[in-house]
């Protein structure tokens, strides 16, 4: 099963973990925008891909239709820069489980990304480090004694590493404590931002926490720091949920009304789906709703996103038809065995 | 089955029909407020009740608990004046089906009321007239050659008759045409008012249409006039619904979302229930919802009203507990065989 349909440790709060490395080849120009240059790197990678392993296959984004590209973006497997690339230089190396994806010729020559569907910074970090070692054995990677790994984007110089955790914080939102938490995370040298919606306002109560610094800090410290703060947030979110659960009927009412609309509507937008699903997930996490489980919630999250919805249906749909099909797909998933 | 749980002719728009007569005894003071006077009338009626027939039984409101009184008021079987009577003079004659109820010593000595659960002005009028004749044969009723029936309230002098029809107008409301209809009804010498909510704003889209005039107009003309106008409104409401039905998905979405909340919520107010049920009834009337039928809709209308809810549960409940039990009763009715 693909990582974004899996749950695991602390999945009541953590949706996913990601570790990524920015890496560049010593012998090529950084920040490639020309097809000829990109082609050389592509050939170099192709010729040695067997040495890297991990079931990685080269996919040329140029050959991919827009919906497939957007569906990868919606899974956070590729970046917006990659999905929108018009120059035709950006490609990806990806395995079947889609938990390893290396972006080629995006901002950097290689952006190695490893994903997990639960709170697993250590596992994700270890796998990323292992693959990175393989890349270094296989290719001539640009680094300096003084600065560490050299990158096109200055903010990535050093470890070239960014780790992030996506968390679902409906409890802190409903108890009105979310602002305080967002501010305190910032003061620990981490970024936190709403995954959907404007600025720090999140629709669907999803937030991504990641490290700010990549230079002058070890990889281990980045991971340790992010882990400690995320554990703190998990605890605060659970405390908020316990507070909400004191008024059991009120909480059940919120959860079941959202479930009632989700399971009965005949058309629904992606944003409304996210918002209602946030309540329903809170219900499954607290064990107060029996009509739907974790796995179905994750399926609905995925298959109601515009591009993944169209991929599932196998049709290009306009906005109105998407809203109608989205409602059908939700019912299908809820009623599935 | 009681009339308020029945549907029949034009039940897609008309909820009920009522005809009532104001009648007084020639030999007693009008507008009785003293218990001794009331007692005399009570004795007179009791002694001749067998002659009237129709299974009417005398119920003393004084002996009735508040919830039972309020439950009769919620069914529109007794008037607010009757339900709130503190002087202890007001009693009722009522049959088991509750489609005949004579209020005693309310504003008038007798207010004979006959109800039907569908659009049946002729049937209701004929039965009321038949019973009224029986009352005239049995008792000495006050009337004058010049004015007709004499009453305590001046607005009732003449025929002493008021006929009314309760209609459900969600189509005219949703298409924004309701204001125009309300105004035009007024200009035909009829009253129309929202059954719930402030002024002419109705919650639940329920309106009562009744005659204004009782003097200088025959009973037949009152009935004819009300019938013609109601038929007009039924037609306009159906036209509005056909307009809504042109956007099938949009209409189904409204109906099913309301059904989804009603059938899943864990607490709900009487007013929200009325509003959601209005959409659901529109759905059953148009045949676009299969999960619930007419009969269940009528049961929900009745048993979610505060007093009828408490009578059904057999318990006095505070506002919060009523909201919780209301949600349970709705689910029970929807899931019943």
mmCIF file of C-alpha atoms in Angstrom, chain B residues 47-168:
data_model
loop_
_atom_site.group_PDB
_atom_site.id
_atom_site.type_symbol
_atom_site.label_atom_id
_atom_site.label_comp_id
_atom_site.label_asym_id
_atom_site.label_seq_id
_atom_site.Cartn_x
_atom_site.Cartn_y
_atom_site.Cartn_z
ATOM 1 C CA UNK B 47 -76.135 16.169 30.982
ATOM 2 C CA UNK B 48 -76.738 16.336 27.221
ATOM 3 C CA UNK B 49 -73.405 15.069 25.832
ATOM 4 C CA UNK B 50 -74.920 11.679 24.882
ATOM 5 C CA UNK B 51 -77.321 13.501 22.559
ATOM 6 C CA UNK B 52 -74.447 15.121 20.689
ATOM 7 C CA UNK B 53 -72.539 11.886 20.084
ATOM 8 C CA UNK B 54 -69.343 11.673 17.923
ATOM 9 C CA UNK B 55 -67.504 9.981 20.780
ATOM 10 C CA UNK B 56 -66.877 13.323 22.463
ATOM 11 C CA UNK B 57 -65.595 13.148 26.016
ATOM 12 C CA UNK B 58 -65.225 15.952 28.527
ATOM 13 C CA UNK B 59 -61.621 16.579 29.608
ATOM 14 C CA UNK B 60 -61.007 19.030 32.417
ATOM 15 C CA UNK B 61 -57.880 21.067 31.648
ATOM 16 C CA UNK B 62 -57.449 21.758 35.362
ATOM 17 C CA UNK B 63 -56.746 18.047 35.909
ATOM 18 C CA UNK B 64 -54.252 17.889 33.065
ATOM 19 C CA UNK B 65 -50.480 18.279 33.539
ATOM 20 C CA UNK B 66 -48.766 21.090 31.670
ATOM 21 C CA UNK B 67 -46.982 18.848 29.188
ATOM 22 C CA UNK B 68 -50.236 17.205 28.109
ATOM 23 C CA UNK B 69 -51.836 20.628 27.664
ATOM 24 C CA UNK B 70 -48.847 21.864 25.657
ATOM 25 C CA UNK B 71 -48.879 18.693 23.543
ATOM 26 C CA UNK B 72 -52.503 19.435 22.561
ATOM 27 C CA UNK B 73 -51.534 23.015 21.768
ATOM 28 C CA UNK B 74 -48.646 21.793 19.588
ATOM 29 C CA UNK B 75 -51.135 19.701 17.609
ATOM 30 C CA UNK B 76 -53.251 22.886 17.201
ATOM 31 C CA UNK B 77 -56.121 20.995 18.846
ATOM 32 C CA UNK B 78 -56.441 23.583 21.610
ATOM 33 C CA UNK B 79 -55.705 27.320 21.528
ATOM 34 C CA UNK B 80 -52.938 29.126 23.417
ATOM 35 C CA UNK B 81 -55.652 30.851 25.527
ATOM 36 C CA UNK B 82 -56.949 27.431 26.472
ATOM 37 C CA UNK B 83 -53.517 25.963 27.231
ATOM 38 C CA UNK B 84 -52.510 28.944 29.378
ATOM 39 C CA UNK B 85 -55.862 29.365 31.161
ATOM 40 C CA UNK B 86 -55.210 30.061 34.844
ATOM 41 C CA UNK B 87 -58.799 30.713 35.888
ATOM 42 C CA UNK B 88 -59.671 27.030 35.630
ATOM 43 C CA UNK B 89 -62.849 27.643 33.609
ATOM 44 C CA UNK B 90 -61.674 26.209 30.300
ATOM 45 C CA UNK B 91 -62.409 22.556 29.423
ATOM 46 C CA UNK B 92 -62.595 20.559 26.213
ATOM 47 C CA UNK B 93 -64.816 18.004 24.512
ATOM 48 C CA UNK B 94 -62.685 15.773 22.334
ATOM 49 C CA UNK B 95 -62.916 12.434 20.503
ATOM 50 C CA UNK B 96 -60.223 9.741 20.347
ATOM 51 C CA UNK B 97 -59.085 10.666 16.836
ATOM 52 C CA UNK B 98 -58.756 14.280 18.068
ATOM 53 C CA UNK B 99 -60.241 15.539 14.781
ATOM 54 C CA UNK B 100 -63.178 17.025 16.717
ATOM 55 C CA UNK B 101 -62.447 19.271 19.658
ATOM 56 C CA UNK B 102 -64.870 21.726 21.282
ATOM 57 C CA UNK B 103 -63.191 24.293 23.523
ATOM 58 C CA UNK B 104 -65.480 25.229 26.418
ATOM 59 C CA UNK B 105 -65.393 28.604 28.119
ATOM 60 C CA UNK B 106 -62.385 29.878 26.245
ATOM 61 C CA UNK B 107 -63.327 33.221 24.594
ATOM 62 C CA UNK B 108 -66.706 31.752 23.657
ATOM 63 C CA UNK B 109 -68.890 29.235 25.436
ATOM 64 C CA UNK B 110 -68.097 26.739 22.722
ATOM 65 C CA UNK B 111 -65.521 26.756 19.971
ATOM 66 C CA UNK B 112 -66.282 23.768 17.777
ATOM 67 C CA UNK B 113 -63.245 22.716 15.756
ATOM 68 C CA UNK B 114 -62.974 20.044 13.077
ATOM 69 C CA UNK B 115 -59.636 19.019 11.540
ATOM 70 C CA UNK B 116 -58.390 17.083 8.546
ATOM 71 C CA UNK B 117 -54.822 16.029 7.702
ATOM 72 C CA UNK B 118 -55.185 16.928 4.025
ATOM 73 C CA UNK B 119 -56.762 19.554 1.759
ATOM 74 C CA UNK B 120 -60.418 18.849 2.476
ATOM 75 C CA UNK B 121 -62.396 22.051 3.036
ATOM 76 C CA UNK B 122 -65.697 20.461 1.902
ATOM 77 C CA UNK B 123 -65.416 17.366 4.079
ATOM 78 C CA UNK B 124 -64.242 19.334 7.083
ATOM 79 C CA UNK B 125 -66.918 21.996 6.566
ATOM 80 C CA UNK B 126 -69.679 19.397 6.167
ATOM 81 C CA UNK B 127 -68.699 17.534 9.305
ATOM 82 C CA UNK B 128 -68.434 20.809 11.271
ATOM 83 C CA UNK B 129 -71.870 21.898 10.004
ATOM 84 C CA UNK B 130 -73.367 18.528 10.898
ATOM 85 C CA UNK B 131 -72.001 18.686 14.448
ATOM 86 C CA UNK B 132 -73.058 22.317 14.739
ATOM 87 C CA UNK B 133 -76.630 21.308 13.797
ATOM 88 C CA UNK B 134 -76.529 18.673 16.526
ATOM 89 C CA UNK B 135 -75.367 21.328 18.990
ATOM 90 C CA UNK B 136 -78.269 23.591 17.974
ATOM 91 C CA UNK B 137 -80.762 20.745 18.416
ATOM 92 C CA UNK B 138 -79.328 19.942 21.822
ATOM 93 C CA UNK B 139 -78.669 23.397 23.278
ATOM 94 C CA UNK B 140 -80.235 26.840 23.191
ATOM 95 C CA UNK B 141 -77.721 28.715 20.999
ATOM 96 C CA UNK B 142 -77.565 32.536 20.927
ATOM 97 C CA UNK B 143 -78.364 34.083 17.549
ATOM 98 C CA UNK B 144 -80.174 37.056 16.084
ATOM 99 C CA UNK B 145 -82.091 37.448 12.832
ATOM 100 C CA UNK B 146 -80.098 40.558 12.022
ATOM 101 C CA UNK B 147 -76.517 39.586 12.900
ATOM 102 C CA UNK B 148 -76.525 35.811 12.839
ATOM 103 C CA UNK B 149 -74.677 34.004 15.621
ATOM 104 C CA UNK B 150 -73.836 36.192 18.604
ATOM 105 C CA UNK B 151 -70.362 35.944 20.015
ATOM 106 C CA UNK B 152 -68.183 37.367 22.751
ATOM 107 C CA UNK B 153 -65.505 38.508 20.326
ATOM 108 C CA UNK B 154 -66.942 41.015 17.851
ATOM 109 C CA UNK B 155 -64.819 39.703 15.003
ATOM 110 C CA UNK B 156 -66.659 36.381 15.208
ATOM 111 C CA UNK B 157 -70.242 37.723 14.975
ATOM 112 C CA UNK B 158 -72.248 36.476 12.001
ATOM 113 C CA UNK B 159 -71.349 33.009 10.798
ATOM 114 C CA UNK B 160 -68.989 32.586 13.748
ATOM 115 C CA UNK B 161 -66.994 30.503 11.318
ATOM 116 C CA UNK B 162 -63.319 30.534 10.567
ATOM 117 C CA UNK B 163 -61.776 28.125 8.090
ATOM 118 C CA UNK B 164 -58.073 27.687 7.643
ATOM 119 C CA UNK B 165 -55.588 25.674 5.661
ATOM 120 C CA UNK B 166 -51.980 25.051 6.665
ATOM 121 C CA UNK B 167 -49.609 24.953 3.701
ATOM 122 C CA UNK B 168 -45.939 24.070 3.269
#
